[in-house]
Short mmCIF file of C-alpha atoms in Angstrom, two decimals:
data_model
loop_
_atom_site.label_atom_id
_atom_site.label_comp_id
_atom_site.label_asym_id
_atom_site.label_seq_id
_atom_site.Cartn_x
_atom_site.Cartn_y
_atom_site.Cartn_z
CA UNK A 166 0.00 0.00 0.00
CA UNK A 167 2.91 2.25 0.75
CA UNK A 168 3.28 5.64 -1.32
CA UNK A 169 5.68 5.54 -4.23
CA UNK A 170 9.07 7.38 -2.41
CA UNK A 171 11.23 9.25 -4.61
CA UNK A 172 14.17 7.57 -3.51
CA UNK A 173 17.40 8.09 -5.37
CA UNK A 174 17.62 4.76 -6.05
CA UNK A 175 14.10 5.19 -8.14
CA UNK A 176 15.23 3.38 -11.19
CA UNK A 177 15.83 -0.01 -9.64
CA UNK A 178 12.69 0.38 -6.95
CA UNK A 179 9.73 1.96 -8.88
CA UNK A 180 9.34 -0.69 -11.27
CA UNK A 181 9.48 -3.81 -8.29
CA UNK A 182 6.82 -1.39 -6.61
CA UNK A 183 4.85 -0.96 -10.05
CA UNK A 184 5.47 -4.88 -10.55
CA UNK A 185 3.85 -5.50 -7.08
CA UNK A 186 0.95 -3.31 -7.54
CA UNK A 187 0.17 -4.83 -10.86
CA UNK A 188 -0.15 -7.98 -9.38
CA UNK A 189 -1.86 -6.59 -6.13
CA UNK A 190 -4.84 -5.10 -8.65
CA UNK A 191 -4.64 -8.30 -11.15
CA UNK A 192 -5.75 -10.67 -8.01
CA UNK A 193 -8.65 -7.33 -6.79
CA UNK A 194 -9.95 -7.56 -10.00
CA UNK A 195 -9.78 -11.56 -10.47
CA UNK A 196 -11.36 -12.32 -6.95
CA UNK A 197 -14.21 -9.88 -7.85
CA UNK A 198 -15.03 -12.07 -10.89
CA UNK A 199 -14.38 -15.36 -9.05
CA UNK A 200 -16.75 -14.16 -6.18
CA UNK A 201 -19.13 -12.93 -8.99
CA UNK A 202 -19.26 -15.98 -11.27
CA UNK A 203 -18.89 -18.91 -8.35
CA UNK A 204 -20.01 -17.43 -4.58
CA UNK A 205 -18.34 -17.56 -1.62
CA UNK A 206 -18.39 -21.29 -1.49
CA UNK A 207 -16.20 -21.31 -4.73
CA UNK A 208 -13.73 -18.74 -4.02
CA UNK A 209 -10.75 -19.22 -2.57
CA UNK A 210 -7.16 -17.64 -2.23
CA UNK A 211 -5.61 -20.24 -4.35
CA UNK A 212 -8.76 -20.36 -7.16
CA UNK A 213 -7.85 -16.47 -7.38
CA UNK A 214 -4.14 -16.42 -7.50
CA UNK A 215 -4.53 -19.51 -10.57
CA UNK A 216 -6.90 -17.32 -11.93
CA UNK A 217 -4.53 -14.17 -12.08
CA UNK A 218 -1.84 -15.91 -13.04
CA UNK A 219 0.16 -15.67 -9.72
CA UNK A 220 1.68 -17.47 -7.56
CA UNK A 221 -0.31 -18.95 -4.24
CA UNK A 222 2.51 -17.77 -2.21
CA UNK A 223 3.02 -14.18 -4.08
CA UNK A 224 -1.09 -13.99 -3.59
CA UNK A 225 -0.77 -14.58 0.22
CA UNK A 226 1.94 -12.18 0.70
CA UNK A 227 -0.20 -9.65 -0.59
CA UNK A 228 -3.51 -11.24 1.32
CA UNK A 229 -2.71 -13.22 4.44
CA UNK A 230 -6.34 -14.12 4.55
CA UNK A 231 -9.33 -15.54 2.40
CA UNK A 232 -11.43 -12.72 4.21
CA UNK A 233 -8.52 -10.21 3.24
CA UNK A 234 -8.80 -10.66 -0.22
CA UNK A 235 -12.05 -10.61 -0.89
CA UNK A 236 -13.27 -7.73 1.02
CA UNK A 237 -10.44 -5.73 -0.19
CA UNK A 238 -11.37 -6.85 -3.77
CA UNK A 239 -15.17 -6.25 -3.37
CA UNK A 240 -14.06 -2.31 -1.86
CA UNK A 241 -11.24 -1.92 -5.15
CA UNK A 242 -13.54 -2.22 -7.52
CA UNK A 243 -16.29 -0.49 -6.07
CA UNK A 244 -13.96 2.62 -5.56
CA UNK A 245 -12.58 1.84 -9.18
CA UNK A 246 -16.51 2.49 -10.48
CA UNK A 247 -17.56 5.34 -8.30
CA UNK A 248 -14.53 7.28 -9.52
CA UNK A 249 -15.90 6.09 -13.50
CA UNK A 250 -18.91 7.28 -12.26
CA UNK A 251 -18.09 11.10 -11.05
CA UNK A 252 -15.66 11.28 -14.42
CA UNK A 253 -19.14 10.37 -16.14
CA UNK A 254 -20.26 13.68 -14.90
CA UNK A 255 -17.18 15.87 -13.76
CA UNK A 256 -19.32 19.14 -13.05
CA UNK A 257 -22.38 17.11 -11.05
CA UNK A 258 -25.77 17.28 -13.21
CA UNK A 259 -27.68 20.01 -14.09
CA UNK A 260 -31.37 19.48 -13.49
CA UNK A 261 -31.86 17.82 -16.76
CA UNK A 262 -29.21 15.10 -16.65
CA UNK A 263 -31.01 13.96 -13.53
CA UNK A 264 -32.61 11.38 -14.97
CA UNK A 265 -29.08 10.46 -16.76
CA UNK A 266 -27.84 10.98 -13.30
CA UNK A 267 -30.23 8.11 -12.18
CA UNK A 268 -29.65 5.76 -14.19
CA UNK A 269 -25.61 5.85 -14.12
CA UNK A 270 -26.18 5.17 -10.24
CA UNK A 271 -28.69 2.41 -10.88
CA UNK A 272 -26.24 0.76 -13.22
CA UNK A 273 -23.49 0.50 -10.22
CA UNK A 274 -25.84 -2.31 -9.04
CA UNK A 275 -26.27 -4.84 -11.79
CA UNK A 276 -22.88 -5.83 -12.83
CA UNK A 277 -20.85 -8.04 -11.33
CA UNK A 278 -19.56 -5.95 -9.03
CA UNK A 279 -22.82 -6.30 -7.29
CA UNK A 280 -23.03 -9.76 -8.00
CA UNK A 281 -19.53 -10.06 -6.29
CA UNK A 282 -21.16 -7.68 -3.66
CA UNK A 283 -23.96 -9.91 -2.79
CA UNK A 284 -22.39 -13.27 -2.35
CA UNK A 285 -20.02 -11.56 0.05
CA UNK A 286 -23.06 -10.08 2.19
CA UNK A 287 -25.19 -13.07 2.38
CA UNK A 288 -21.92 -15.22 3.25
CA UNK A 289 -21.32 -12.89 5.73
CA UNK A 290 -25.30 -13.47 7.29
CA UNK A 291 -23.76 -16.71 8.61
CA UNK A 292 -19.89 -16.68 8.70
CA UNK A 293 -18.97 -15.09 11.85
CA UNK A 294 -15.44 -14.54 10.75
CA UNK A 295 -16.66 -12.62 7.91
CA UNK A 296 -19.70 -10.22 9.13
CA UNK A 297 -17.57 -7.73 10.97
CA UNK A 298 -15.75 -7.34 7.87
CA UNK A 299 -18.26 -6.88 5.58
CA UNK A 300 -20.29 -4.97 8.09
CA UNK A 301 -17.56 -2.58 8.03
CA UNK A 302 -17.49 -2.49 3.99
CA UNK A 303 -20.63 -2.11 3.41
CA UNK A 304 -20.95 1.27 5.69
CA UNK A 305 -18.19 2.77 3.80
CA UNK A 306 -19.12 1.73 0.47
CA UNK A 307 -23.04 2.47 1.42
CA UNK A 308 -21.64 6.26 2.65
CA UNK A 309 -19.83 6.83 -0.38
CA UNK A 310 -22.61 6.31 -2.47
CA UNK A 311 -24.67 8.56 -0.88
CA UNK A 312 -22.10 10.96 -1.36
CA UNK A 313 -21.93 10.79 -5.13
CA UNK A 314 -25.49 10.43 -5.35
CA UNK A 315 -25.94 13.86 -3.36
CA UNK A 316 -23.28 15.41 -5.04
CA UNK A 317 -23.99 14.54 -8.81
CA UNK A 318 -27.71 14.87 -8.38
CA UNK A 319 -26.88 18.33 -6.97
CA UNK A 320 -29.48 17.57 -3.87
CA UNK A 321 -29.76 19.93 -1.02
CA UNK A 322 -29.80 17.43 1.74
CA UNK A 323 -30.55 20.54 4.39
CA UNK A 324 -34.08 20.49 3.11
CA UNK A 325 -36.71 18.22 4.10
CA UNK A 326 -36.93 14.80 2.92
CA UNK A 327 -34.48 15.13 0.59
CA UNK A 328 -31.99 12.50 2.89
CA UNK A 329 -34.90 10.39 2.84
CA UNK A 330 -35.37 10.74 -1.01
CA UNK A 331 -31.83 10.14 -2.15
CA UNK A 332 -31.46 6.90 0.09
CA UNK A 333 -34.48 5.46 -0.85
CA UNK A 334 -33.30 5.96 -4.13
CA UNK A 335 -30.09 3.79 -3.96
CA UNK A 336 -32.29 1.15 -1.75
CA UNK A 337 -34.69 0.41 -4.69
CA UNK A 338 -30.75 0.67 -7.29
CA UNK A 339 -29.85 -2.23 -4.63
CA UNK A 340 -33.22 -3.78 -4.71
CA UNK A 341 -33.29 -3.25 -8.69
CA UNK A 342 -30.02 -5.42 -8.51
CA UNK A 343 -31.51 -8.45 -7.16
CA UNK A 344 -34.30 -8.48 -9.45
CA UNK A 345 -31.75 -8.84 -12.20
CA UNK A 346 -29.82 -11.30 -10.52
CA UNK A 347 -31.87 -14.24 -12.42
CA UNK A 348 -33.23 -12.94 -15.08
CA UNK A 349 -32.34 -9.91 -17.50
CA UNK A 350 -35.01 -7.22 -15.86
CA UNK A 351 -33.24 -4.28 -18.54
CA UNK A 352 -36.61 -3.65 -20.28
CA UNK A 353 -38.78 -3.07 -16.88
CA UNK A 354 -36.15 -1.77 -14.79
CA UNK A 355 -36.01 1.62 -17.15
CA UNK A 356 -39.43 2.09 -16.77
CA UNK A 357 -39.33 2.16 -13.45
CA UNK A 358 -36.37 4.10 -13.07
CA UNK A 359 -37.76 6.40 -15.39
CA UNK A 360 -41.10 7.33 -13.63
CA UNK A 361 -39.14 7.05 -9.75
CA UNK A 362 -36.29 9.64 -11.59
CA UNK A 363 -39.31 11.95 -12.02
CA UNK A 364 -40.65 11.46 -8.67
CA UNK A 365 -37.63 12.11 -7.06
CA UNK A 366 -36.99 15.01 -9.48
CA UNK A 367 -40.27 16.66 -8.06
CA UNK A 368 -38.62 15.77 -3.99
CA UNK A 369 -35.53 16.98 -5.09
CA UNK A 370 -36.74 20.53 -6.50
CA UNK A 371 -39.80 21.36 -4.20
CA UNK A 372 -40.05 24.16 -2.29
CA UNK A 373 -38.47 23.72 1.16
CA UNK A 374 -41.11 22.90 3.19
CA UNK G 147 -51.18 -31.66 -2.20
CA UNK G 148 -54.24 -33.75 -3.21
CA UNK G 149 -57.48 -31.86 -2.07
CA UNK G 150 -59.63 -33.67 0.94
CA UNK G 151 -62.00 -36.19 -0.56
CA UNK G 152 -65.26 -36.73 1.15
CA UNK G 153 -65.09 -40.15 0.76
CA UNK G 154 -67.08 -42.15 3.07
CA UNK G 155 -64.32 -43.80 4.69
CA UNK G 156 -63.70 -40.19 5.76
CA UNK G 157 -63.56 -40.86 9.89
CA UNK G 158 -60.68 -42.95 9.43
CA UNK G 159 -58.65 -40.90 6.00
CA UNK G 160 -59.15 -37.64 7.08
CA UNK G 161 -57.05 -37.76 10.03
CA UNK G 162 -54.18 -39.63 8.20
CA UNK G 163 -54.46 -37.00 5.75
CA UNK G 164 -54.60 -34.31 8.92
CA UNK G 165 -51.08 -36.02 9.69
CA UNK G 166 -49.67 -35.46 6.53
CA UNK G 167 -50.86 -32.18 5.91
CA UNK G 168 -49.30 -30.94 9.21
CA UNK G 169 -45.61 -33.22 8.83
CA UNK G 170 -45.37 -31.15 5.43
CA UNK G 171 -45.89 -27.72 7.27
CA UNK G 172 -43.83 -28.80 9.56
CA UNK G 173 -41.24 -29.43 7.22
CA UNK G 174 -41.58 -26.44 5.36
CA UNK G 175 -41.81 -24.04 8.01
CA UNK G 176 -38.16 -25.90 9.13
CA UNK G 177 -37.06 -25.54 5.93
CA UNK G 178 -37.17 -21.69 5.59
CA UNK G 179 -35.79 -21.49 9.21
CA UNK G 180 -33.09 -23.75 8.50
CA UNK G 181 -32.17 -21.58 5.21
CA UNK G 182 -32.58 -17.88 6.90
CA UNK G 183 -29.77 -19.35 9.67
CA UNK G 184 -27.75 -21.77 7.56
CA UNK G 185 -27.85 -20.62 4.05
CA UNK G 186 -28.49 -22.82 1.44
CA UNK G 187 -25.21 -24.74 1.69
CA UNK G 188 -26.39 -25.81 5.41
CA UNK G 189 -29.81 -26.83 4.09
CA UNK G 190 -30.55 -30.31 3.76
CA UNK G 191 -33.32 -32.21 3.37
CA UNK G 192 -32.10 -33.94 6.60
CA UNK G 193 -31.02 -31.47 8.46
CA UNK G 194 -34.64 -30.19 7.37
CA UNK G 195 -36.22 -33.54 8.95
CA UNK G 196 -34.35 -33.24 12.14
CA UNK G 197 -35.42 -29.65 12.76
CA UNK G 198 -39.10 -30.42 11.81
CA UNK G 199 -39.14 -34.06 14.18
CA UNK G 200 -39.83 -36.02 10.76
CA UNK G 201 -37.85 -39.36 9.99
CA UNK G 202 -35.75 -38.56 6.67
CA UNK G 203 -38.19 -41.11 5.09
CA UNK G 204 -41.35 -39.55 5.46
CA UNK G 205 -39.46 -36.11 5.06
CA UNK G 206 -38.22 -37.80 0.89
CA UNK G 207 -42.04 -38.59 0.65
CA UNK G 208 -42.71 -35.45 0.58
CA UNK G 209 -40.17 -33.82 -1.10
CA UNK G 210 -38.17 -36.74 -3.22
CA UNK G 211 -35.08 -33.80 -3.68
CA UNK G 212 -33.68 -30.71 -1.84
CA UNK G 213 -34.66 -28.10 -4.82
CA UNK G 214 -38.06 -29.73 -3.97
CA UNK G 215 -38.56 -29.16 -0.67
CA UNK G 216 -36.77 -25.65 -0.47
CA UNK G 217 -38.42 -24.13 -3.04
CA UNK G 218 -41.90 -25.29 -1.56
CA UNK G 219 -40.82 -23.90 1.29
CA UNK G 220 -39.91 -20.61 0.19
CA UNK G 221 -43.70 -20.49 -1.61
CA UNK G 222 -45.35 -21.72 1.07
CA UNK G 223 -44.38 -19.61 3.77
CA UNK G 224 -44.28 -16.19 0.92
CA UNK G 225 -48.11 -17.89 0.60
CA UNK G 226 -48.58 -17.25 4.04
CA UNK G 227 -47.53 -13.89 4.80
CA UNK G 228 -49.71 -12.69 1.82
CA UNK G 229 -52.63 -14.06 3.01
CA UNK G 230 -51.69 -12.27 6.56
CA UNK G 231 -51.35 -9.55 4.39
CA UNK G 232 -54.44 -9.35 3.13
CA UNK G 233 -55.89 -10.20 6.26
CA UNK G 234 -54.36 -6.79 7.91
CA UNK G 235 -56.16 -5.00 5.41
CA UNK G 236 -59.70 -6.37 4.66
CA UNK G 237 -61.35 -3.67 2.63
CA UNK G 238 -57.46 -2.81 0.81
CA UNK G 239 -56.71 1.16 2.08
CA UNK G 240 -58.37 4.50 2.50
CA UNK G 241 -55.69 6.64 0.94
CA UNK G 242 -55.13 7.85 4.43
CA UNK G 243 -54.02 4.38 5.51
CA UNK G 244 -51.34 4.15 2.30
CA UNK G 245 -48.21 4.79 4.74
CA UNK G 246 -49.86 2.02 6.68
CA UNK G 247 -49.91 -0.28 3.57
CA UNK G 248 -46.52 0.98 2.71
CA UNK G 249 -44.76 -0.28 5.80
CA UNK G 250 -46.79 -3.65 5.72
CA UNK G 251 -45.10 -3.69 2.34
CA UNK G 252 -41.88 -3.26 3.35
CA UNK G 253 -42.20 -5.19 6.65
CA UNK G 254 -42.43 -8.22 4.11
CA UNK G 255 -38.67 -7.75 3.33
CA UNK G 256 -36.94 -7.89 6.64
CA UNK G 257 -38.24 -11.24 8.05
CA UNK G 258 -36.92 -14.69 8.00
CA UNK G 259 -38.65 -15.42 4.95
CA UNK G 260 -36.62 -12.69 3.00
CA UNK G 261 -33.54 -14.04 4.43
CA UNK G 262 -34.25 -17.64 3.35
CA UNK G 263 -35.46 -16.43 0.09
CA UNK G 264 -32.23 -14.51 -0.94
CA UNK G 265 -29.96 -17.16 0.39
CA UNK G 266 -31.95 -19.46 -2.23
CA UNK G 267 -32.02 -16.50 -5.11
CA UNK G 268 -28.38 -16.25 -4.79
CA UNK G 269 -27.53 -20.05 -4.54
CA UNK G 270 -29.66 -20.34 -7.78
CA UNK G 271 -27.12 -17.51 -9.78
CA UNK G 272 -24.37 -20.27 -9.29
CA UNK G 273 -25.85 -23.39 -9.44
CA UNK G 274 -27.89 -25.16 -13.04
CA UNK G 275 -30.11 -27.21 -11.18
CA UNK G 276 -31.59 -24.62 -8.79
CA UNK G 277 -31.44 -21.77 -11.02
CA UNK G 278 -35.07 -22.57 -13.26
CA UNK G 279 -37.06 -23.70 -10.66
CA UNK G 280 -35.98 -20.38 -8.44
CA UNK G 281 -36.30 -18.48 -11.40
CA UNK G 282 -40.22 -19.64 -11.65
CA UNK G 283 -40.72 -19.10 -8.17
CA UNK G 284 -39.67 -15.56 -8.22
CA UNK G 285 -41.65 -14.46 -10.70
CA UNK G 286 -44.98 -16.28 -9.24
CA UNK G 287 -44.04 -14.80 -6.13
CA UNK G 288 -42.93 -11.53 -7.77
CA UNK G 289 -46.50 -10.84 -9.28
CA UNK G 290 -48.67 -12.02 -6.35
CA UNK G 291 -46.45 -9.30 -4.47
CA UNK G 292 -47.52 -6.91 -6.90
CA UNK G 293 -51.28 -7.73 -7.25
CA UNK G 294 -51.26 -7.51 -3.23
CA UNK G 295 -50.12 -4.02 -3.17
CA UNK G 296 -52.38 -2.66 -6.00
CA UNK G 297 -54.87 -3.64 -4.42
CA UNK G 298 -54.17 -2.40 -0.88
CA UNK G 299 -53.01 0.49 -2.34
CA UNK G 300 -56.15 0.94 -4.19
CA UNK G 301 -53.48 1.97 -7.37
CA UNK G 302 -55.21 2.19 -10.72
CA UNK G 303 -53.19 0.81 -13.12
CA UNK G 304 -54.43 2.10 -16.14
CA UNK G 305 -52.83 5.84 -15.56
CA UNK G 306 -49.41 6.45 -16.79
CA UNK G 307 -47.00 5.33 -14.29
CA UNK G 308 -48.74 4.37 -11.61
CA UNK G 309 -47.58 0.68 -12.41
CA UNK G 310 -43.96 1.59 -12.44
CA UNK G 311 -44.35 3.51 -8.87
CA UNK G 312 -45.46 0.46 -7.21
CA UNK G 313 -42.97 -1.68 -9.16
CA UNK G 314 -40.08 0.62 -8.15
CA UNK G 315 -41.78 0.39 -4.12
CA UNK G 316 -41.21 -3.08 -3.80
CA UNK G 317 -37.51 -2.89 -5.59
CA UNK G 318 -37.14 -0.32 -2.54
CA UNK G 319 -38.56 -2.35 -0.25
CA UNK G 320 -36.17 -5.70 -1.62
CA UNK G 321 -33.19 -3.65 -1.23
CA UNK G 322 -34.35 -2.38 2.23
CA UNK G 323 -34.58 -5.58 3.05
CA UNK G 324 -30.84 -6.26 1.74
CA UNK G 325 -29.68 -3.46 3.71
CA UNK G 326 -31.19 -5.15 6.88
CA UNK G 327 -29.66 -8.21 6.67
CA UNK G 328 -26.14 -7.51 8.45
CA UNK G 329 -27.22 -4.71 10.88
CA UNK G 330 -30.73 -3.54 12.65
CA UNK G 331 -31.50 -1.18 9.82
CA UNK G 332 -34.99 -0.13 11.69
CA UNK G 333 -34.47 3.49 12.24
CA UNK G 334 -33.24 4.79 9.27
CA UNK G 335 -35.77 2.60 6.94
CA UNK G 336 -38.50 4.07 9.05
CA UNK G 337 -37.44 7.67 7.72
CA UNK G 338 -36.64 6.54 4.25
CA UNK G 339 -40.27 4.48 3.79
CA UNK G 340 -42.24 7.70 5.33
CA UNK G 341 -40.62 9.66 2.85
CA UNK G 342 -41.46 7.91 -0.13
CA UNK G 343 -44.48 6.57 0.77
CA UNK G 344 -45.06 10.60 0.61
CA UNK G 345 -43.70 10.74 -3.28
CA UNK G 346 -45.89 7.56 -3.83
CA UNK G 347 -48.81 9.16 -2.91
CA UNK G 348 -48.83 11.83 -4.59
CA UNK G 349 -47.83 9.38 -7.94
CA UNK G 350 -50.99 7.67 -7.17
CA UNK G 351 -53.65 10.62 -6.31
CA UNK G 352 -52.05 12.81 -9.24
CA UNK G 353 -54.53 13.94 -11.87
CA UNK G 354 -55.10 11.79 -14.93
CA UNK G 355 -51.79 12.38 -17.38
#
């Protein structure tokens, strides 16, 4: 994790440093797709580490722990697509890209990020090793959310219900999420995000009460 | 599942058929227990018949596999809860009671039954022989979900998007239940359902489009 140092001895230790965060990133980004594609029940350190092309041993220096790995993997990527998502809209939205807005936010919770996302939770339900974890994980990645919902749908959370609105917003983007877990829900989940983006848009732009 | 026949042998079949009737209620009701605390990979069908005080025998008479009996399970007791549903609300809502409907709704979500059902949902993403039968039962369950709250809601579907805003509630009220699964979520989905129970009323009561 350590910053890069600029060391006079740069030219030998930047690229053993770049090497090592390469590989740190290839197993993130492997045991998100592992957790995604085959649960909890299927992922491992050493299904991972085959799966990114590393070594078991290079894989548990970076990740002492099964819990390690994954919960660092499922927060990686999740960072990795809420930064996508404010370069998607680098000055916030106007009024009218709400709806844009919306959408972009609903998307962060059918891919397999959330997939990854969800295996990890519900493992977590019954793995005591693994709820305090997750617990943890989930409250930062929940706040963060918020925050780029708040800040790209430009909401004034000192008014009224507008908290309220923006939450219960990203809890029907979660609940949206499971109902394409199955099945591909694309064609009704745009119709309802487009009539809740207008309902919110009215919360969002009342007058404060 | 064969109906009660009035045969005239009755004194002596209908209580054999009593017995059965309440071993297979008794292993259901087990069964959706047994999956809200032990996920699916806990769930047995004998693990099942040990909870419920049913030999495995009788318990395979019933349900001859373990998609068989968890998936009835997950029906029956979603069966259930509507028809408590209902019963909470005999003549559906005055729009005054909506919030009151709204938090029924929700309250759906948070239970034991949610629990079970999601650990089944997401066992069924990984595994073939789970996945069509699951897939079935969430959409029969899905719609019955839906017809229950237009009707408490007294929502008339035929104006423009008053069948998305219900849609979109119970997406809310899924992922409300997702975000109750690793902490007591209570307070904070009390605020977030009176809030848009607000924007869903005035979706419903809006004039005509």
């Amino acid at each position: 994790m350590g910053g890069v140092s600029a060391a006079a001895d740069r030219g030998e230790r930047v690229p053993k440093q770049d090497r090592s965060r390469a590989t740190r990133q290839r197993l993130l980004e492997a045991a998100v797709a592992c957790l995604a594609e085959r649960g909890w029940a299927g992922s491992t350190v050493l299904v991972v580490a085959e799966r990114a092309g590393v070594s078991r041993g290079a894989a548990q220096h970076h990740f002492p722990t099964r819990e390690d790995l994954f919960t660092a993997a499922v927060e990686y990527v999740a960072e990795e697509r809420s930064t996508a998502l404010r370069a998607l809209f680098p000055e916030g939205a106007a009024a009218g890209d709400r709806r844009a807005v919306v959408t972009a936010l609903v998307d962060l919770y059918t891919g397999p990020l959330f997939r990854a996302a969800l295996h990890l939770w519900v493992a977590a339900s019954d793995e005591e090793q693994l709820r305090p974890r997750v617990t943890e994980l989930e409250a930062r990645v929940g706040r963060e959310s918020h925050r780029i919902a708040v800040d790209l749908l430009g909401a004034d959370e000192s008014r009224p219900g507008v908290r309220e609105s923006v939450q219960g917003l990203l809890d029907m983007a979660r609940g949206l999420g499971l109902a394409n877990l199955l099945t591909d829900d694309t064609a009704r989940r745009e119709r309802v995000v487009g009539q809740w983006a207008a309902l919110l848009e009215g919360a969002l732009d009342e007058a404060p009460g």
